[in-house]
XYZ file of C-alpha atoms in Angstrom:
568
model
C 0.000 0.000 0.000
C 2.804 2.371 0.904
C 4.485 1.552 -2.375
C 1.322 2.384 -4.257
C 0.955 5.692 -2.376
C 4.586 6.590 -3.082
C 4.115 5.943 -6.784
C 0.946 8.031 -6.745
C 2.747 10.903 -4.959
C 5.608 10.872 -7.448
C 3.099 10.954 -10.279
C 1.327 13.972 -8.764
C 4.657 15.797 -8.275
C 5.665 15.087 -11.858
C 2.374 16.465 -13.112
C 2.870 19.563 -10.962
C 6.359 20.174 -12.360
C 5.083 19.662 -15.911
C 2.272 22.113 -15.253
C 4.723 24.684 -13.895
C 6.942 24.373 -16.973
C 3.904 24.593 -19.186
C 2.661 27.657 -17.278
C 6.094 29.356 -17.596
C 5.994 28.798 -21.325
C 2.459 30.146 -21.541
C 3.401 33.297 -19.630
C 6.097 34.245 -22.149
C 4.659 35.666 -25.367
C 6.129 37.047 -28.561
C 3.497 39.796 -28.577
C 1.911 41.325 -25.473
C -0.389 44.270 -24.882
C -0.441 46.744 -22.026
C -3.318 49.102 -21.182
C -3.732 50.905 -17.885
C -7.502 50.524 -18.270
C -7.228 46.754 -17.841
C -8.537 45.430 -14.516
C -5.519 43.365 -13.549
C -3.385 41.100 -15.724
C -4.784 38.393 -17.963
C -1.914 37.257 -20.145
C -1.050 38.364 -22.786
C -2.871 41.531 -21.685
C -1.403 43.530 -18.809
C -2.242 46.652 -16.854
C 1.362 47.690 -16.090
C 4.411 48.118 -18.303
C 6.595 46.133 -15.892
C 4.249 43.126 -16.108
C 4.186 43.276 -19.888
C 7.968 43.606 -20.103
C 8.323 40.673 -17.699
C 6.180 38.396 -19.853
C 7.361 39.167 -23.361
C 9.705 36.672 -24.980
C 13.200 37.699 -25.975
C 12.914 39.495 -29.285
C 9.177 40.040 -28.797
C 6.976 43.139 -29.010
C 5.181 45.104 -26.306
C 2.256 47.140 -27.661
C 1.355 50.049 -25.382
C -2.152 51.550 -25.470
C -2.841 55.202 -24.602
C -2.338 55.795 -20.903
C 0.206 56.490 -18.172
C 2.712 53.887 -16.969
C 5.675 53.600 -14.618
C 9.111 52.929 -16.100
C 10.944 49.707 -15.342
C 14.132 47.758 -15.965
C 14.322 45.847 -19.226
C 16.270 42.587 -18.990
C 15.740 40.967 -22.370
C 15.669 42.000 -26.021
C 12.386 43.554 -27.153
C 10.562 46.237 -29.089
C 8.209 48.635 -27.291
C 5.651 50.230 -29.602
C 3.565 53.009 -28.093
C 0.316 54.348 -29.505
C 1.989 57.738 -29.972
C 4.043 60.177 -27.936
C 0.947 62.328 -27.448
C -0.978 59.351 -26.025
C 1.498 57.238 -24.026
C 3.381 58.605 -21.003
C 6.042 56.608 -19.178
C 6.779 58.125 -15.772
C 10.477 57.783 -14.969
C 10.416 59.709 -11.683
C 10.821 56.579 -9.544
C 12.841 54.512 -12.008
C 14.549 55.309 -15.312
C 13.783 53.109 -18.274
C 16.942 51.049 -17.784
C 17.859 49.027 -20.884
C 21.291 47.850 -19.727
C 20.181 44.216 -19.670
C 19.429 44.079 -23.392
C 21.442 43.490 -26.534
C 18.685 44.607 -28.910
C 16.149 47.215 -27.843
C 13.777 49.535 -29.668
C 11.188 51.992 -28.409
C 8.852 54.272 -30.348
C 5.708 56.293 -29.881
C 6.071 57.130 -26.183
C 6.745 60.119 -23.936
C 9.304 59.432 -21.214
C 9.561 62.056 -18.513
C 10.664 63.030 -15.048
C 13.566 60.647 -14.385
C 17.117 61.193 -13.244
C 17.797 59.967 -16.760
C 14.726 59.078 -18.741
C 16.485 56.400 -20.810
C 19.637 54.792 -19.425
C 21.811 52.014 -20.791
C 25.293 50.683 -20.103
C 26.571 47.996 -22.466
C 29.580 45.708 -22.210
C 28.487 43.344 -24.971
C 26.918 43.669 -28.401
C 24.082 46.188 -28.422
C 21.574 47.564 -30.894
C 19.476 50.455 -29.595
C 16.816 52.400 -31.488
C 14.874 55.292 -29.966
C 12.482 56.917 -32.415
C 9.308 59.009 -32.528
C 9.424 59.658 -28.779
C 9.327 62.677 -26.507
C 12.108 62.655 -23.904
C 11.572 65.471 -21.438
C 11.986 66.782 -17.939
C 14.914 64.733 -16.613
C 15.500 66.025 -13.103
C 19.254 65.649 -12.501
C 22.218 67.026 -14.482
C 22.804 63.826 -16.415
C 20.752 63.734 -19.608
C 17.472 62.864 -21.204
C 19.111 59.893 -22.966
C 22.287 58.504 -21.361
C 24.086 55.595 -23.046
C 27.533 54.143 -22.264
C 29.201 51.649 -24.618
C 32.431 49.961 -23.580
C 34.419 47.218 -25.240
C 31.657 46.100 -27.539
C 30.086 46.437 -30.956
C 27.083 48.724 -30.860
C 24.694 50.352 -33.284
C 22.744 53.225 -31.765
C 20.028 55.176 -33.575
C 18.315 58.160 -31.988
C 15.955 59.524 -34.624
C 12.908 61.738 -34.986
C 12.458 62.484 -31.280
C 11.647 65.618 -29.311
C 14.253 65.795 -26.533
C 13.373 68.842 -24.509
C 13.649 70.590 -21.159
C 15.936 68.091 -19.456
C 18.296 69.073 -16.642
C 21.572 68.047 -18.234
C 22.299 67.346 -21.887
C 19.565 66.222 -24.207
C 21.592 63.257 -25.533
C 24.771 61.754 -24.073
C 26.561 58.822 -25.709
C 29.986 57.592 -24.591
C 31.738 55.030 -26.801
C 35.035 53.514 -25.674
C 37.186 50.443 -25.888
C 37.873 47.884 -28.583
C 34.648 48.826 -30.306
C 33.074 49.024 -33.707
C 29.709 50.114 -34.944
C 27.768 53.327 -35.529
C 26.042 56.107 -33.635
C 23.343 58.017 -35.515
C 21.555 61.053 -34.108
C 19.228 62.403 -36.774
C 16.017 64.333 -37.366
C 15.515 65.226 -33.701
C 14.360 68.423 -32.050
C 16.654 69.004 -29.065
C 15.843 72.187 -27.180
C 15.636 73.679 -23.714
C 18.157 71.342 -22.075
C 20.384 72.822 -19.376
C 23.798 71.311 -20.236
C 23.798 71.489 -24.009
C 22.080 69.565 -26.752
C 24.171 66.578 -27.893
C 27.240 65.326 -26.026
C 29.276 62.574 -27.706
C 32.495 61.068 -26.355
C 34.867 58.599 -27.957
C 38.055 56.933 -26.819
C 40.366 53.936 -26.969
C 39.449 52.753 -30.459
C 41.989 50.275 -31.812
C 41.246 50.614 -35.513
C 40.733 53.851 -37.372
C 37.192 54.419 -38.549
C 35.704 51.406 -36.798
C 33.008 53.649 -35.370
C 31.034 56.069 -37.530
C 29.140 58.938 -35.953
C 26.416 60.648 -37.969
C 24.691 63.773 -36.689
C 22.311 65.118 -39.303
C 19.133 67.130 -39.782
C 18.680 67.912 -36.090
C 17.305 71.132 -34.639
C 19.552 71.794 -31.646
C 18.522 75.225 -30.449
C 18.029 77.134 -27.219
C 19.963 74.792 -24.925
C 21.661 76.484 -21.971
C 24.826 75.716 -20.051
C 26.608 73.857 -22.852
C 27.262 73.643 -26.591
C 24.718 72.608 -29.157
C 27.036 69.735 -30.106
C 30.032 68.633 -28.062
C 32.277 65.929 -29.528
C 35.313 64.808 -27.524
C 37.995 62.260 -28.438
C 40.078 61.277 -25.444
C 42.601 58.765 -26.720
C 43.083 56.077 -29.310
C 42.268 56.240 -32.984
C 39.782 58.599 -34.538
C 36.278 57.578 -35.517
C 34.548 58.831 -38.641
C 32.293 61.806 -37.954
C 29.771 63.431 -40.276
C 27.811 66.451 -39.033
C 25.452 67.671 -41.742
C 22.383 69.876 -42.206
C 21.734 70.663 -38.528
C 20.825 73.895 -36.816
C 22.870 74.759 -33.729
C 21.389 78.097 -32.758
C 21.114 80.147 -29.578
C 22.872 77.681 -27.302
C 24.458 78.682 -23.997
C 28.063 78.094 -25.050
C 29.435 77.155 -28.490
C 27.281 75.999 -31.355
C 29.788 73.163 -31.972
C 32.713 72.236 -29.709
C 35.214 69.662 -31.000
C 37.913 68.564 -28.547
C 40.786 66.106 -28.542
C 43.384 65.337 -25.903
C 46.883 63.899 -26.072
C 46.744 60.334 -27.310
C 43.966 60.950 -29.844
C 45.290 60.453 -33.344
C 44.734 59.128 -36.830
C 47.178 56.555 -38.147
C 48.058 55.109 -41.518
C 49.945 52.212 -39.925
C 51.403 51.622 -43.376
C 47.983 51.249 -45.007
C 47.956 52.052 -48.730
C 45.087 54.522 -48.627
C 43.510 56.737 -46.012
C 40.464 58.873 -46.708
C 38.007 61.146 -44.942
C 37.606 61.395 -41.212
C 35.670 64.398 -40.021
C 33.242 66.647 -41.880
C 30.969 69.489 -40.793
C 28.767 70.631 -43.658
C 25.567 72.585 -44.357
C 24.922 73.536 -40.736
C 23.382 76.716 -39.349
C 25.482 77.849 -36.378
C 24.083 81.157 -35.261
C 23.357 83.287 -32.190
C 25.234 81.104 -29.720
C 26.627 82.679 -26.547
C 30.209 81.591 -27.237
C 32.004 80.842 -30.498
C 29.967 79.485 -33.340
C 32.385 76.582 -33.896
C 35.360 75.972 -31.631
C 38.107 73.387 -32.076
C 40.422 72.521 -29.175
C 42.919 70.069 -30.549
C 46.398 68.685 -30.121
C 48.016 69.760 -33.383
C 46.443 68.431 -36.540
C 49.874 67.511 -37.857
C 50.366 65.162 -34.895
C 47.317 63.105 -35.670
C 49.331 61.180 -38.240
C 51.476 58.590 -36.536
C 53.253 56.940 -39.391
C 55.081 53.668 -39.582
C 58.826 54.080 -40.033
C 59.543 55.306 -43.567
C 56.194 54.188 -44.997
C 55.226 54.192 -48.640
C 51.799 55.752 -48.757
C 49.835 55.945 -51.991
C 47.465 58.572 -50.730
C 46.692 60.356 -47.505
C 43.681 62.634 -47.528
C 43.088 63.755 -43.983
C 39.809 65.615 -44.004
C 38.772 67.954 -41.280
C 36.381 69.724 -43.586
C 34.226 72.649 -42.462
C 32.176 73.609 -45.507
C 28.928 75.267 -46.556
C 27.994 76.364 -43.043
C 26.579 79.640 -41.756
C 28.285 80.983 -38.621
C 26.681 84.293 -37.794
C 25.842 86.535 -34.841
C 27.625 84.415 -32.256
C 28.838 85.974 -29.008
C 32.456 84.965 -29.573
C 34.300 84.153 -32.788
C 32.560 82.708 -35.783
C 35.139 79.901 -36.038
C 38.139 79.324 -33.785
C 40.865 76.741 -33.433
C 43.360 76.460 -30.612
C 45.578 73.696 -29.320
C 45.594 72.234 -25.854
C 48.542 73.245 -23.710
C 50.227 69.852 -23.623
C 53.189 68.309 -25.346
C 52.263 66.775 -28.707
C 53.194 63.166 -29.140
C 54.586 62.961 -32.655
C 55.374 64.835 -35.844
C 56.031 63.931 -39.439
C 59.659 63.157 -38.757
C 59.949 60.170 -41.081
C 60.712 60.358 -44.760
C 57.488 59.720 -46.667
C 57.370 58.432 -50.222
C 54.085 59.281 -51.925
C 55.025 57.768 -55.282
C 53.611 60.702 -57.178
C 50.184 60.553 -55.563
C 48.323 63.248 -53.686
C 49.172 64.213 -50.139
C 46.778 66.541 -48.464
C 46.864 66.701 -44.725
C 45.589 70.110 -43.710
C 42.153 71.055 -42.393
C 39.842 73.111 -44.572
C 37.372 75.975 -44.174
C 35.497 76.303 -47.450
C 32.361 78.077 -48.668
C 31.164 79.277 -45.275
C 29.258 82.451 -44.428
C 30.946 83.904 -41.338
C 29.324 87.213 -40.486
C 28.230 89.511 -37.670
C 30.035 87.685 -34.868
C 31.067 89.670 -31.782
C 34.798 88.873 -31.994
C 36.801 87.608 -35.002
C 35.259 85.922 -37.978
C 38.031 83.293 -37.997
C 40.476 83.013 -35.098
C 43.295 80.490 -35.477
C 45.386 80.040 -32.370
C 47.282 76.920 -33.414
C 50.237 76.724 -35.749
C 48.597 74.235 -38.083
C 48.164 75.258 -41.695
C 44.601 75.641 -42.945
C 43.112 75.905 -46.391
C 40.624 78.780 -46.187
C 38.764 79.395 -49.436
C 35.569 80.839 -50.864
C 34.298 82.183 -47.554
C 32.349 85.393 -46.902
C 33.887 86.933 -43.770
C 32.095 90.174 -43.093
C 30.805 92.571 -40.445
C 32.476 90.780 -37.542
C 33.170 92.921 -34.476
C 36.934 92.514 -34.534
C 39.165 91.021 -37.233
C 37.943 89.213 -40.281
C 40.765 86.697 -39.750
C 43.207 86.527 -36.868
C 46.060 84.093 -37.444
C 48.365 83.448 -34.516
C 51.511 81.471 -35.260
C 49.921 79.773 -38.243
C 50.367 79.673 -41.988
C 47.280 79.468 -44.121
C 46.507 78.833 -47.739
C 43.906 81.559 -48.107
C 42.187 81.942 -51.460
C 39.118 83.658 -52.921
C 37.652 84.971 -49.697
C 35.724 88.210 -49.363
C 36.835 89.897 -46.127
C 34.959 93.134 -45.694
C 33.322 95.561 -43.257
C 34.908 93.977 -40.177
C 35.439 96.162 -37.083
C 39.220 95.826 -36.971
C 41.626 94.556 -39.640
C 40.730 92.313 -42.534
C 43.612 89.913 -41.757
C 45.840 90.172 -38.696
C 48.927 87.980 -38.387
C 50.887 87.270 -35.215
C 53.397 84.765 -36.537
C 56.729 83.500 -35.323
C 58.061 82.015 -38.533
C 61.483 81.028 -37.220
C 59.894 79.007 -34.432
C 57.540 77.448 -36.957
C 60.416 76.332 -39.107
C 62.232 74.809 -36.151
C 59.156 73.076 -34.823
C 57.587 71.791 -38.015
C 60.827 70.812 -39.746
C 58.963 71.019 -43.060
C 58.383 74.690 -43.784
C 55.297 75.444 -45.863
C 54.728 79.181 -46.360
C 51.241 80.569 -46.260
C 49.835 81.952 -49.483
C 47.114 84.575 -49.833
C 45.603 84.729 -53.271
C 42.505 86.156 -54.989
C 41.045 87.659 -51.819
C 39.059 90.878 -51.581
C 39.974 92.754 -48.388
C 37.936 95.916 -48.288
C 36.331 98.510 -46.030
C 37.556 97.077 -42.747
C 37.766 99.302 -39.651
C 41.537 99.219 -39.154
C 44.031 97.878 -41.691
C 43.316 95.653 -44.622
C 46.376 93.500 -43.921
C 48.201 93.688 -40.609
C 51.267 91.460 -40.600
C 52.487 91.282 -37.034
C 55.763 90.341 -38.662
C 56.061 90.617 -42.412
C 56.360 87.232 -44.087
C 60.097 86.959 -44.824
C 61.626 85.957 -48.117
C 64.105 83.705 -46.365
C 64.297 81.905 -43.034
C 67.701 80.493 -42.307
C 68.639 78.448 -45.340
C 65.026 78.039 -46.429
C 64.207 80.153 -49.470
C 60.734 81.487 -50.102
C 60.768 82.265 -53.794
C 58.109 84.985 -53.796
C 56.118 87.006 -51.341
C 53.091 84.746 -50.886
C 50.564 87.522 -51.478
C 49.192 87.237 -54.975
C 46.299 88.764 -56.932
C 44.403 90.306 -54.022
C 42.334 93.486 -53.961
C 43.093 95.432 -50.773
C 41.130 98.677 -50.797
C 39.312 101.244 -48.718
C 40.355 100.108 -45.244
C 40.067 102.930 -42.722
C 43.577 103.013 -41.205
C 45.297 101.933 -44.388
C 45.459 98.934 -46.664
C 48.754 97.762 -45.130
C 49.882 98.679 -41.642
C 52.886 101.004 -41.284
C 56.217 99.323 -41.827
C 54.825 96.718 -44.192
C 55.453 96.607 -47.885
C 52.551 97.849 -49.978
C 52.428 95.184 -52.675
C 49.843 96.948 -54.849
C 50.905 96.493 -58.459
C 53.086 93.490 -57.597
C 52.173 89.851 -58.284
C 48.734 90.825 -59.558
C 47.693 92.701 -56.401
C 45.419 95.711 -56.924
C 43.795 98.391 -54.799
C 40.452 99.331 -56.344
C 36.830 99.556 -55.255
C 35.638 95.963 -55.719
C 32.162 97.289 -56.492
C 29.902 95.083 -54.448
C 26.197 95.052 -55.215
C 25.699 96.544 -51.717
C 27.239 96.370 -48.219
C 24.836 93.529 -47.446
C 25.305 91.757 -50.791
C 28.935 91.256 -51.710
C 28.412 89.735 -55.125
C 30.328 91.710 -57.734
C 28.832 94.124 -60.203
C 29.598 93.376 -63.819
C 31.991 96.361 -63.988
C 34.056 95.241 -60.972
C 37.838 95.385 -61.465
C 38.029 92.033 -59.626
C 36.511 90.026 -62.490
C 38.732 87.607 -64.452
C 41.972 88.891 -62.859
C 42.541 86.232 -60.205
C 45.554 83.936 -60.187
C 45.318 80.325 -61.316
C 46.461 78.797 -57.998
C 44.812 76.094 -55.869
C 42.419 75.286 -58.702
C 41.640 71.914 -57.103
C 40.003 73.752 -54.213
C 38.497 76.667 -56.132
C 36.262 74.821 -58.570
C 33.089 76.126 -56.874
C 32.386 79.547 -55.409
C 30.300 80.250 -52.302
C 27.078 79.919 -54.325
C 28.221 76.641 -55.852
C 28.969 78.269 -59.220
C 31.704 76.597 -61.240
C 34.915 78.626 -61.547
C 36.121 80.228 -63.714
C 33.197 81.583 -65.752
C 35.108 84.027 -67.913
C 38.686 84.444 -69.046
C 40.015 83.876 -65.530
C 39.110 83.530 -61.881
C 37.282 86.383 -60.200
C 38.621 87.663 -56.893
C 36.530 87.117 -53.792
C 34.083 84.431 -52.801
C 31.588 84.987 -55.636
C 32.144 84.305 -59.331
C 30.096 86.546 -61.612
C 27.572 84.673 -63.747
C 27.478 86.708 -66.938
C 24.162 85.336 -68.171
C 22.398 86.052 -64.888
C 22.483 89.749 -64.089
C 20.090 92.691 -64.018
C 20.582 96.141 -65.625
C 21.723 97.686 -62.327
C 24.824 95.481 -62.367
C 26.323 97.802 -64.985
């Protein structure tokens, strides 16, 4: 009898275990629904977000009906689909939406509000995160509305088409470090009213150049206080790829864009046969910010190439390209670049064989409108060479261009109506020669420098014809129009080069002080020098150069078949 009872008991226990397993399987669904109007939970329908998240299968979908819900921790992969950001509210005041336990997470159509961070994630393994069509607002501590940390992993992060507003802290913060690869995309968002800037991105310790691509495009990043519209910092290791395109960074509490590197951040060929673009900032509106429109704090551009010993490199095109932007009415400079006060780690000391191919390793400022800023239009405080071409640099409070200890290739700019000098130089050429080892003189060609408040050209020290044993064949000031500057076209003690090397001093005949296109009778038409043609193929309007018998001076090429009678 006892034996029979024992067998019966074992059978009952087995059935109980089987039922439990079966029940566990039943309670995990690929699709669940949550509605705060439900009276309790009746799987797969739940009254709370935490219950729904706890019962969805890995890789499943949580559908959220209109209503208000408390945030929770997410511990498995899933997609949360809200009925719309105007209908679904997730209250993060007691608990952020913590997605650290996932490797693939997506949320859309919800408003998340009131948390220390509204969305938080820290990832040490592969992660894919998508946040789209949400409102992220009212974070209560100086962290951020969205706060994501990626370390030692491959991650693909997309933050798109959200309203990220009124958070204490930055709107978006993403830190990417370690032996990582992947992509970070921040696009089509409205990011306003945050108290520590709009977008804050950090990168460090990458082992392979370009393994991570950052894309920041088509965002409205306006009216954030206490920080830049966009802050991008590289702390050490190899550079990522960065594209910043078609955004507005307006009326922010510090800079519109702040780009920073520290010692140990570099780009490397490592003997590779071809290196191409790294960093581009194009088609952005950068206006009315409290500080500089665009500020670069960097450890010497020239030191970002750490070359293998005596490499043979087919092509190096290092692109730090700032093009087709508007930088106007900012409280500091329109554009500025300075270097951090630390010892750079390397220079181009090795002999480099390019085998007849192109080598272009200087940063570029091309086809930008830089006007009405409180300080200088362009302020360069590093001794890196820049290519500065086809820019309108006008009506800035101080100098059009201030170049400290640097040598620039400056071509086809219109530099006019600035409060102080058109171009001011403060160069120490002997020190440059000693430090750089490869002396590359600056050249100033085809510029119009007119109607500035002090001098047209103010060389702190006149560019010499010879430094030590290094010959400079000609004065690098060619085919410019320097005219009508209040204190003089050239400061006292400098050579007036009018009539030499194609330089003139005549009224350029702008359409008006607010429209610096040239009239058809301008003396600046077709008289420019044929130098740097690779970089002068388009003017500020995108018109192909040259249109006539030669290049026009200044940033605008006259289109002969597109003028009105008053142009004569």
